[in-house]
Amino acid sequence: CNGTVNHCIIYATERGFGFAEPYNIHESLTHLVLHYAQNSLEEHNESLSTTLAYPAFASTGLLTQLQAQQRVIQSQNHYQMPMI
């Protein structure tokens, strides 16, 4: 976002975590961050043309785990791409 820091409110509901209904579908904050590491926040706010990198104040162990999970997701997405 042009080098600026933006903050988003994340809601925790009975359905899960998210930015707004009906998108509170993530079972944990980790899953929310992983999803929005691959998908732009623009779907919720057109001025946020960016993805998430990692949770603020995350421990080194959690960051390592998130990076490994992101690599798995990226490889799965690569193999699921339709052949034309």
PDB file of N, CA and C in Angstrom:
ATOM      1  N   CYS A   1       0.823  -1.193   0.000  1.00  0.00           N
ATOM      2  CA  CYS A   1       0.000   0.000   0.000  1.00  0.00           C
ATOM      3  C   CYS A   1       0.860   1.248   0.000  1.00  0.00           C
ATOM      4  N   ASN A   2       1.738   1.351  -0.953  1.00  0.00           N
ATOM      5  CA  ASN A   2       2.575   2.541  -1.133  1.00  0.00           C
ATOM      6  C   ASN A   2       3.424   2.875   0.088  1.00  0.00           C
ATOM      7  N   GLY A   3       3.903   1.857   0.778  1.00  0.00           N
ATOM      8  CA  GLY A   3       4.776   2.068   1.921  1.00  0.00           C
ATOM      9  C   GLY A   3       4.098   2.544   3.188  1.00  0.00           C
ATOM     10  N   THR A   4       2.786   2.558   3.214  1.00  0.00           N
ATOM     11  CA  THR A   4       2.077   2.986   4.415  1.00  0.00           C
ATOM     12  C   THR A   4       1.564   1.775   5.181  1.00  0.00           C
ATOM     13  N   VAL A   5       1.411   1.958   6.463  1.00  0.00           N
ATOM     14  CA  VAL A   5       0.856   0.904   7.307  1.00  0.00           C
ATOM     15  C   VAL A   5      -0.637   1.151   7.438  1.00  0.00           C
ATOM     16  N   ASN A   6      -1.420   0.133   7.152  1.00  0.00           N
ATOM     17  CA  ASN A   6      -2.870   0.212   7.315  1.00  0.00           C
ATOM     18  C   ASN A   6      -3.295  -0.835   8.328  1.00  0.00           C
ATOM     19  N   HIS A   7      -4.348  -0.543   9.037  1.00  0.00           N
ATOM     20  CA  HIS A   7      -4.867  -1.467  10.031  1.00  0.00           C
ATOM     21  C   HIS A   7      -6.257  -1.912   9.623  1.00  0.00           C
ATOM     22  N   CYS A   8      -6.575  -3.145   9.930  1.00  0.00           N
ATOM     23  CA  CYS A   8      -7.893  -3.700   9.627  1.00  0.00           C
ATOM     24  C   CYS A   8      -8.468  -4.287  10.907  1.00  0.00           C
ATOM     25  N   ILE A   9      -9.755  -4.162  11.058  1.00  0.00           N
ATOM     26  CA  ILE A   9     -10.428  -4.816  12.178  1.00  0.00           C
ATOM     27  C   ILE A   9     -10.740  -6.242  11.754  1.00  0.00           C
ATOM     28  N   ILE A  10     -10.362  -7.187  12.588  1.00  0.00           N
ATOM     29  CA  ILE A  10     -10.671  -8.594  12.344  1.00  0.00           C
ATOM     30  C   ILE A  10     -11.696  -9.010  13.386  1.00  0.00           C
ATOM     31  N   TYR A  11     -12.799  -9.533  12.908  1.00  0.00           N
ATOM     32  CA  TYR A  11     -13.877  -9.954  13.799  1.00  0.00           C
ATOM     33  C   TYR A  11     -13.746 -11.435  14.119  1.00  0.00           C
ATOM     34  N   ALA A  12     -14.009 -11.784  15.372  1.00  0.00           N
ATOM     35  CA  ALA A  12     -14.071 -13.177  15.809  1.00  0.00           C
ATOM     36  C   ALA A  12     -15.532 -13.471  16.128  1.00  0.00           C
ATOM     37  N   THR A  13     -16.142 -14.343  15.338  1.00  0.00           N
ATOM     38  CA  THR A  13     -17.546 -14.692  15.534  1.00  0.00           C
ATOM     39  C   THR A  13     -17.659 -16.194  15.749  1.00  0.00           C
ATOM     40  N   GLU A  14     -18.860 -16.662  15.966  1.00  0.00           N
ATOM     41  CA  GLU A  14     -19.068 -18.106  16.118  1.00  0.00           C
ATOM     42  C   GLU A  14     -18.688 -18.851  14.844  1.00  0.00           C
ATOM     43  N   ARG A  15     -18.840 -18.201  13.692  1.00  0.00           N
ATOM     44  CA  ARG A  15     -18.504 -18.830  12.407  1.00  0.00           C
ATOM     45  C   ARG A  15     -17.010 -18.872  12.169  1.00  0.00           C
ATOM     46  N   GLY A  16     -16.276 -17.879  12.694  1.00  0.00           N
ATOM     47  CA  GLY A  16     -14.840 -17.825  12.475  1.00  0.00           C
ATOM     48  C   GLY A  16     -14.331 -16.398  12.444  1.00  0.00           C
ATOM     49  N   PHE A  17     -13.118 -16.234  11.940  1.00  0.00           N
ATOM     50  CA  PHE A  17     -12.462 -14.934  11.874  1.00  0.00           C
ATOM     51  C   PHE A  17     -12.611 -14.350  10.478  1.00  0.00           C
ATOM     52  N   GLY A  18     -12.709 -13.020  10.404  1.00  0.00           N
ATOM     53  CA  GLY A  18     -12.797 -12.356   9.112  1.00  0.00           C
ATOM     54  C   GLY A  18     -12.928 -10.858   9.275  1.00  0.00           C
ATOM     55  N   PHE A  19     -13.064 -10.169   8.135  1.00  0.00           N
ATOM     56  CA  PHE A  19     -13.159  -8.712   8.133  1.00  0.00           C
ATOM     57  C   PHE A  19     -14.595  -8.223   8.165  1.00  0.00           C
ATOM     58  N   ALA A  20     -15.535  -9.040   7.703  1.00  0.00           N
ATOM     59  CA  ALA A  20     -16.945  -8.637   7.649  1.00  0.00           C
ATOM     60  C   ALA A  20     -17.783  -9.861   7.308  1.00  0.00           C
ATOM     61  N   GLU A  21     -19.035  -9.840   7.710  1.00  0.00           N
ATOM     62  CA  GLU A  21     -19.949 -10.895   7.287  1.00  0.00           C
ATOM     63  C   GLU A  21     -20.203 -10.732   5.798  1.00  0.00           C
ATOM     64  N   PRO A  22     -20.313 -11.745   5.047  1.00  0.00           N
ATOM     65  CA  PRO A  22     -20.303 -13.162   5.418  1.00  0.00           C
ATOM     66  C   PRO A  22     -18.923 -13.808   5.303  1.00  0.00           C
ATOM     67  N   TYR A  23     -17.854 -13.013   5.444  1.00  0.00           N
ATOM     68  CA  TYR A  23     -16.493 -13.514   5.234  1.00  0.00           C
ATOM     69  C   TYR A  23     -15.793 -13.960   6.511  1.00  0.00           C
ATOM     70  N   ASN A  24     -16.494 -14.068   7.616  1.00  0.00           N
ATOM     71  CA  ASN A  24     -15.893 -14.533   8.869  1.00  0.00           C
ATOM     72  C   ASN A  24     -15.872 -16.061   8.860  1.00  0.00           C
ATOM     73  N   ILE A  25     -15.041 -16.609   7.999  1.00  0.00           N
ATOM     74  CA  ILE A  25     -15.066 -18.053   7.740  1.00  0.00           C
ATOM     75  C   ILE A  25     -13.759 -18.756   8.090  1.00  0.00           C
ATOM     76  N   HIS A  26     -12.778 -18.016   8.551  1.00  0.00           N
ATOM     77  CA  HIS A  26     -11.466 -18.612   8.810  1.00  0.00           C
ATOM     78  C   HIS A  26     -11.424 -19.154  10.235  1.00  0.00           C
ATOM     79  N   GLU A  27     -11.005 -20.394  10.370  1.00  0.00           N
ATOM     80  CA  GLU A  27     -11.059 -21.053  11.679  1.00  0.00           C
ATOM     81  C   GLU A  27     -10.058 -20.502  12.684  1.00  0.00           C
ATOM     82  N   SER A  28      -9.041 -19.792  12.210  1.00  0.00           N
ATOM     83  CA  SER A  28      -8.060 -19.194  13.119  1.00  0.00           C
ATOM     84  C   SER A  28      -7.459 -17.956  12.455  1.00  0.00           C
ATOM     85  N   LEU A  29      -6.769 -17.155  13.236  1.00  0.00           N
ATOM     86  CA  LEU A  29      -6.074 -16.002  12.667  1.00  0.00           C
ATOM     87  C   LEU A  29      -4.990 -16.451  11.703  1.00  0.00           C
ATOM     88  N   THR A  30      -4.348 -17.564  12.017  1.00  0.00           N
ATOM     89  CA  THR A  30      -3.328 -18.105  11.121  1.00  0.00           C
ATOM     90  C   THR A  30      -3.924 -18.417   9.758  1.00  0.00           C
ATOM     91  N   HIS A  31      -5.081 -19.069   9.734  1.00  0.00           N
ATOM     92  CA  HIS A  31      -5.723 -19.386   8.457  1.00  0.00           C
ATOM     93  C   HIS A  31      -6.117 -18.117   7.706  1.00  0.00           C
ATOM     94  N   LEU A  32      -6.580 -17.105   8.421  1.00  0.00           N
ATOM     95  CA  LEU A  32      -6.923 -15.835   7.785  1.00  0.00           C
ATOM     96  C   LEU A  32      -5.688 -15.225   7.126  1.00  0.00           C
ATOM     97  N   VAL A  33      -4.572 -15.184   7.853  1.00  0.00           N
ATOM     98  CA  VAL A  33      -3.337 -14.615   7.300  1.00  0.00           C
ATOM     99  C   VAL A  33      -2.870 -15.424   6.099  1.00  0.00           C
ATOM    100  N   LEU A  34      -2.920 -16.741   6.183  1.00  0.00           N
ATOM    101  CA  LEU A  34      -2.513 -17.570   5.047  1.00  0.00           C
ATOM    102  C   LEU A  34      -3.382 -17.297   3.825  1.00  0.00           C
ATOM    103  N   HIS A  35      -4.681 -17.156   4.026  1.00  0.00           N
ATOM    104  CA  HIS A  35      -5.582 -16.881   2.907  1.00  0.00           C
ATOM    105  C   HIS A  35      -5.239 -15.545   2.258  1.00  0.00           C
ATOM    106  N   TYR A  36      -5.073 -14.512   3.088  1.00  0.00           N
ATOM    107  CA  TYR A  36      -4.819 -13.182   2.541  1.00  0.00           C
ATOM    108  C   TYR A  36      -3.345 -12.944   2.215  1.00  0.00           C
ATOM    109  N   ALA A  37      -2.506 -13.928   2.416  1.00  0.00           N
ATOM    110  CA  ALA A  37      -1.153 -13.878   1.873  1.00  0.00           C
ATOM    111  C   ALA A  37      -1.203 -14.213   0.384  1.00  0.00           C
ATOM    112  N   GLN A  38      -2.240 -14.951  -0.028  1.00  0.00           N
ATOM    113  CA  GLN A  38      -2.416 -15.355  -1.426  1.00  0.00           C
ATOM    114  C   GLN A  38      -3.470 -14.522  -2.155  1.00  0.00           C
ATOM    115  N   ASN A  39      -4.344 -13.852  -1.419  1.00  0.00           N
ATOM    116  CA  ASN A  39      -5.463 -13.102  -1.994  1.00  0.00           C
ATOM    117  C   ASN A  39      -5.420 -11.661  -1.502  1.00  0.00           C
ATOM    118  N   SER A  40      -5.649 -10.730  -2.395  1.00  0.00           N
ATOM    119  CA  SER A  40      -5.578  -9.308  -2.062  1.00  0.00           C
ATOM    120  C   SER A  40      -6.689  -8.893  -1.101  1.00  0.00           C
ATOM    121  N   LEU A  41      -6.371  -7.933  -0.268  1.00  0.00           N
ATOM    122  CA  LEU A  41      -7.363  -7.342   0.630  1.00  0.00           C
ATOM    123  C   LEU A  41      -8.339  -6.441  -0.121  1.00  0.00           C
ATOM    124  N   GLU A  42      -8.104  -6.228  -1.407  1.00  0.00           N
ATOM    125  CA  GLU A  42      -8.980  -5.383  -2.225  1.00  0.00           C
ATOM    126  C   GLU A  42     -10.425  -5.861  -2.230  1.00  0.00           C
ATOM    127  N   GLU A  43     -10.642  -7.156  -2.027  1.00  0.00           N
ATOM    128  CA  GLU A  43     -12.025  -7.640  -2.043  1.00  0.00           C
ATOM    129  C   GLU A  43     -12.852  -7.034  -0.912  1.00  0.00           C
ATOM    130  N   HIS A  44     -12.173  -6.481   0.088  1.00  0.00           N
ATOM    131  CA  HIS A  44     -12.870  -5.834   1.204  1.00  0.00           C
ATOM    132  C   HIS A  44     -12.749  -4.312   1.170  1.00  0.00           C
ATOM    133  N   ASN A  45     -11.671  -3.812   0.551  1.00  0.00           N
ATOM    134  CA  ASN A  45     -11.436  -2.368   0.510  1.00  0.00           C
ATOM    135  C   ASN A  45     -10.576  -2.069  -0.709  1.00  0.00           C
ATOM    136  N   GLU A  46     -11.142  -1.387  -1.696  1.00  0.00           N
ATOM    137  CA  GLU A  46     -10.441  -1.169  -2.964  1.00  0.00           C
ATOM    138  C   GLU A  46      -9.152  -0.368  -2.819  1.00  0.00           C
ATOM    139  N   SER A  47      -8.954   0.334  -1.719  1.00  0.00           N
ATOM    140  CA  SER A  47      -7.711   1.083  -1.524  1.00  0.00           C
ATOM    141  C   SER A  47      -6.609   0.223  -0.899  1.00  0.00           C
ATOM    142  N   LEU A  48      -6.912  -1.031  -0.566  1.00  0.00           N
ATOM    143  CA  LEU A  48      -5.912  -1.939   0.025  1.00  0.00           C
ATOM    144  C   LEU A  48      -5.459  -2.964  -1.007  1.00  0.00           C
ATOM    145  N   SER A  49      -4.732  -2.508  -1.988  1.00  0.00           N
ATOM    146  CA  SER A  49      -4.219  -3.391  -3.035  1.00  0.00           C
ATOM    147  C   SER A  49      -2.943  -4.063  -2.528  1.00  0.00           C
ATOM    148  N   THR A  50      -3.114  -4.983  -1.597  1.00  0.00           N
ATOM    149  CA  THR A  50      -1.972  -5.641  -0.970  1.00  0.00           C
ATOM    150  C   THR A  50      -2.401  -6.984  -0.400  1.00  0.00           C
ATOM    151  N   THR A  51      -1.432  -7.771  -0.023  1.00  0.00           N
ATOM    152  CA  THR A  51      -1.686  -9.030   0.677  1.00  0.00           C
ATOM    153  C   THR A  51      -1.058  -8.936   2.064  1.00  0.00           C
ATOM    154  N   LEU A  52      -1.392  -9.882   2.912  1.00  0.00           N
ATOM    155  CA  LEU A  52      -0.778  -9.952   4.239  1.00  0.00           C
ATOM    156  C   LEU A  52       0.510 -10.759   4.142  1.00  0.00           C
ATOM    157  N   ALA A  53       1.476 -10.426   4.970  1.00  0.00           N
ATOM    158  CA  ALA A  53       2.738 -11.152   4.972  1.00  0.00           C
ATOM    159  C   ALA A  53       2.836 -12.090   6.167  1.00  0.00           C
ATOM    160  N   TYR A  54       2.554 -11.586   7.354  1.00  0.00           N
ATOM    161  CA  TYR A  54       2.639 -12.385   8.572  1.00  0.00           C
ATOM    162  C   TYR A  54       1.909 -11.644   9.679  1.00  0.00           C
ATOM    163  N   PRO A  55       1.497 -12.361  10.722  1.00  0.00           N
ATOM    164  CA  PRO A  55       0.812 -11.699  11.838  1.00  0.00           C
ATOM    165  C   PRO A  55       1.782 -10.801  12.614  1.00  0.00           C
ATOM    166  N   ALA A  56       1.318  -9.646  13.006  1.00  0.00           N
ATOM    167  CA  ALA A  56       2.147  -8.754  13.820  1.00  0.00           C
ATOM    168  C   ALA A  56       2.508  -9.450  15.126  1.00  0.00           C
ATOM    169  N   PHE A  57       3.703  -9.227  15.578  1.00  0.00           N
ATOM    170  CA  PHE A  57       4.201  -9.761  16.851  1.00  0.00           C
ATOM    171  C   PHE A  57       4.287 -11.288  16.875  1.00  0.00           C
ATOM    172  N   ALA A  58       4.343 -11.912  15.709  1.00  0.00           N
ATOM    173  CA  ALA A  58       4.441 -13.374  15.654  1.00  0.00           C
ATOM    174  C   ALA A  58       5.835 -13.816  16.085  1.00  0.00           C
ATOM    175  N   SER A  59       5.887 -14.965  16.733  1.00  0.00           N
ATOM    176  CA  SER A  59       7.169 -15.527  17.148  1.00  0.00           C
ATOM    177  C   SER A  59       7.906 -16.077  15.930  1.00  0.00           C
ATOM    178  N   THR A  60       9.205 -16.262  16.063  1.00  0.00           N
ATOM    179  CA  THR A  60      10.003 -16.820  14.977  1.00  0.00           C
ATOM    180  C   THR A  60       9.496 -18.202  14.594  1.00  0.00           C
ATOM    181  N   GLY A  61       9.116 -19.003  15.580  1.00  0.00           N
ATOM    182  CA  GLY A  61       8.600 -20.344  15.301  1.00  0.00           C
ATOM    183  C   GLY A  61       7.327 -20.301  14.482  1.00  0.00           C
ATOM    184  N   LEU A  62       6.425 -19.383  14.826  1.00  0.00           N
ATOM    185  CA  LEU A  62       5.178 -19.257  14.076  1.00  0.00           C
ATOM    186  C   LEU A  62       5.451 -18.766  12.663  1.00  0.00           C
ATOM    187  N   LEU A  63       6.373 -17.816  12.510  1.00  0.00           N
ATOM    188  CA  LEU A  63       6.703 -17.325  11.172  1.00  0.00           C
ATOM    189  C   LEU A  63       7.254 -18.443  10.300  1.00  0.00           C
ATOM    190  N   THR A  64       8.107 -19.283  10.863  1.00  0.00           N
ATOM    191  CA  THR A  64       8.644 -20.422  10.122  1.00  0.00           C
ATOM    192  C   THR A  64       7.525 -21.362   9.708  1.00  0.00           C
ATOM    193  N   GLN A  65       6.600 -21.629  10.615  1.00  0.00           N
ATOM    194  CA  GLN A  65       5.458 -22.498  10.322  1.00  0.00           C
ATOM    195  C   GLN A  65       4.586 -21.886   9.227  1.00  0.00           C
ATOM    196  N   LEU A  66       4.300 -20.595   9.313  1.00  0.00           N
ATOM    197  CA  LEU A  66       3.474 -19.926   8.306  1.00  0.00           C
ATOM    198  C   LEU A  66       4.136 -19.960   6.933  1.00  0.00           C
ATOM    199  N   GLN A  67       5.442 -19.736   6.893  1.00  0.00           N
ATOM    200  CA  GLN A  67       6.146 -19.768   5.617  1.00  0.00           C
ATOM    201  C   GLN A  67       6.079 -21.157   4.999  1.00  0.00           C
ATOM    202  N   ALA A  68       6.221 -22.190   5.813  1.00  0.00           N
ATOM    203  CA  ALA A  68       6.116 -23.560   5.306  1.00  0.00           C
ATOM    204  C   ALA A  68       4.711 -23.834   4.786  1.00  0.00           C
ATOM    205  N   GLN A  69       3.686 -23.382   5.519  1.00  0.00           N
ATOM    206  CA  GLN A  69       2.309 -23.580   5.074  1.00  0.00           C
ATOM    207  C   GLN A  69       2.030 -22.812   3.788  1.00  0.00           C
ATOM    208  N   GLN A  70       2.585 -21.618   3.653  1.00  0.00           N
ATOM    209  CA  GLN A  70       2.393 -20.840   2.433  1.00  0.00           C
ATOM    210  C   GLN A  70       3.022 -21.545   1.237  1.00  0.00           C
ATOM    211  N   ARG A  71       4.188 -22.155   1.432  1.00  0.00           N
ATOM    212  CA  ARG A  71       4.824 -22.899   0.334  1.00  0.00           C
ATOM    213  C   ARG A  71       3.960 -24.077  -0.095  1.00  0.00           C
ATOM    214  N   VAL A  72       3.352 -24.765   0.866  1.00  0.00           N
ATOM    215  CA  VAL A  72       2.465 -25.884   0.545  1.00  0.00           C
ATOM    216  C   VAL A  72       1.261 -25.390  -0.244  1.00  0.00           C
ATOM    217  N   ILE A  73       0.653 -24.304   0.206  1.00  0.00           N
ATOM    218  CA  ILE A  73      -0.514 -23.746  -0.489  1.00  0.00           C
ATOM    219  C   ILE A  73      -0.138 -23.321  -1.902  1.00  0.00           C
ATOM    220  N   GLN A  74       1.007 -22.672  -2.054  1.00  0.00           N
ATOM    221  CA  GLN A  74       1.437 -22.237  -3.379  1.00  0.00           C
ATOM    222  C   GLN A  74       1.659 -23.424  -4.299  1.00  0.00           C
ATOM    223  N   SER A  75       2.260 -24.490  -3.783  1.00  0.00           N
ATOM    224  CA  SER A  75       2.486 -25.661  -4.636  1.00  0.00           C
ATOM    225  C   SER A  75       1.170 -26.337  -4.981  1.00  0.00           C
ATOM    226  N   GLN A  76       0.218 -26.370  -4.051  1.00  0.00           N
ATOM    227  CA  GLN A  76      -1.097 -26.946  -4.348  1.00  0.00           C
ATOM    228  C   GLN A  76      -1.822 -26.116  -5.394  1.00  0.00           C
ATOM    229  N   ASN A  77      -1.754 -24.790  -5.265  1.00  0.00           N
ATOM    230  CA  ASN A  77      -2.396 -23.915  -6.244  1.00  0.00           C
ATOM    231  C   ASN A  77      -1.769 -24.082  -7.617  1.00  0.00           C
ATOM    232  N   HIS A  78      -0.461 -24.290  -7.653  1.00  0.00           N
ATOM    233  CA  HIS A  78       0.236 -24.483  -8.924  1.00  0.00           C
ATOM    234  C   HIS A  78      -0.261 -25.744  -9.624  1.00  0.00           C
ATOM    235  N   TYR A  79      -0.430 -26.817  -8.865  1.00  0.00           N
ATOM    236  CA  TYR A  79      -0.857 -28.082  -9.454  1.00  0.00           C
ATOM    237  C   TYR A  79      -2.343 -28.119  -9.764  1.00  0.00           C
ATOM    238  N   GLN A  80      -3.137 -27.219  -9.180  1.00  0.00           N
ATOM    239  CA  GLN A  80      -4.573 -27.199  -9.427  1.00  0.00           C
ATOM    240  C   GLN A  80      -4.965 -26.273 -10.565  1.00  0.00           C
ATOM    241  N   MET A  81      -4.002 -25.588 -11.154  1.00  0.00           N
ATOM    242  CA  MET A  81      -4.324 -24.664 -12.240  1.00  0.00           C
ATOM    243  C   MET A  81      -4.809 -25.459 -13.447  1.00  0.00           C
ATOM    244  N   PRO A  82      -5.902 -25.020 -14.061  1.00  0.00           N
ATOM    245  CA  PRO A  82      -6.436 -25.751 -15.212  1.00  0.00           C
ATOM    246  C   PRO A  82      -5.510 -25.659 -16.416  1.00  0.00           C
ATOM    247  N   MET A  83      -5.449 -26.713 -17.152  1.00  0.00           N
ATOM    248  CA  MET A  83      -4.656 -26.758 -18.377  1.00  0.00           C
ATOM    249  C   MET A  83      -5.535 -26.304 -19.532  1.00  0.00           C
ATOM    250  N   ILE A  84      -5.028 -25.383 -20.325  1.00  0.00           N
ATOM    251  CA  ILE A  84      -5.807 -24.882 -21.463  1.00  0.00           C
ATOM    252  C   ILE A  84      -5.145 -25.301 -22.753  1.00  0.00           C
TER     253      ILE A  84
END
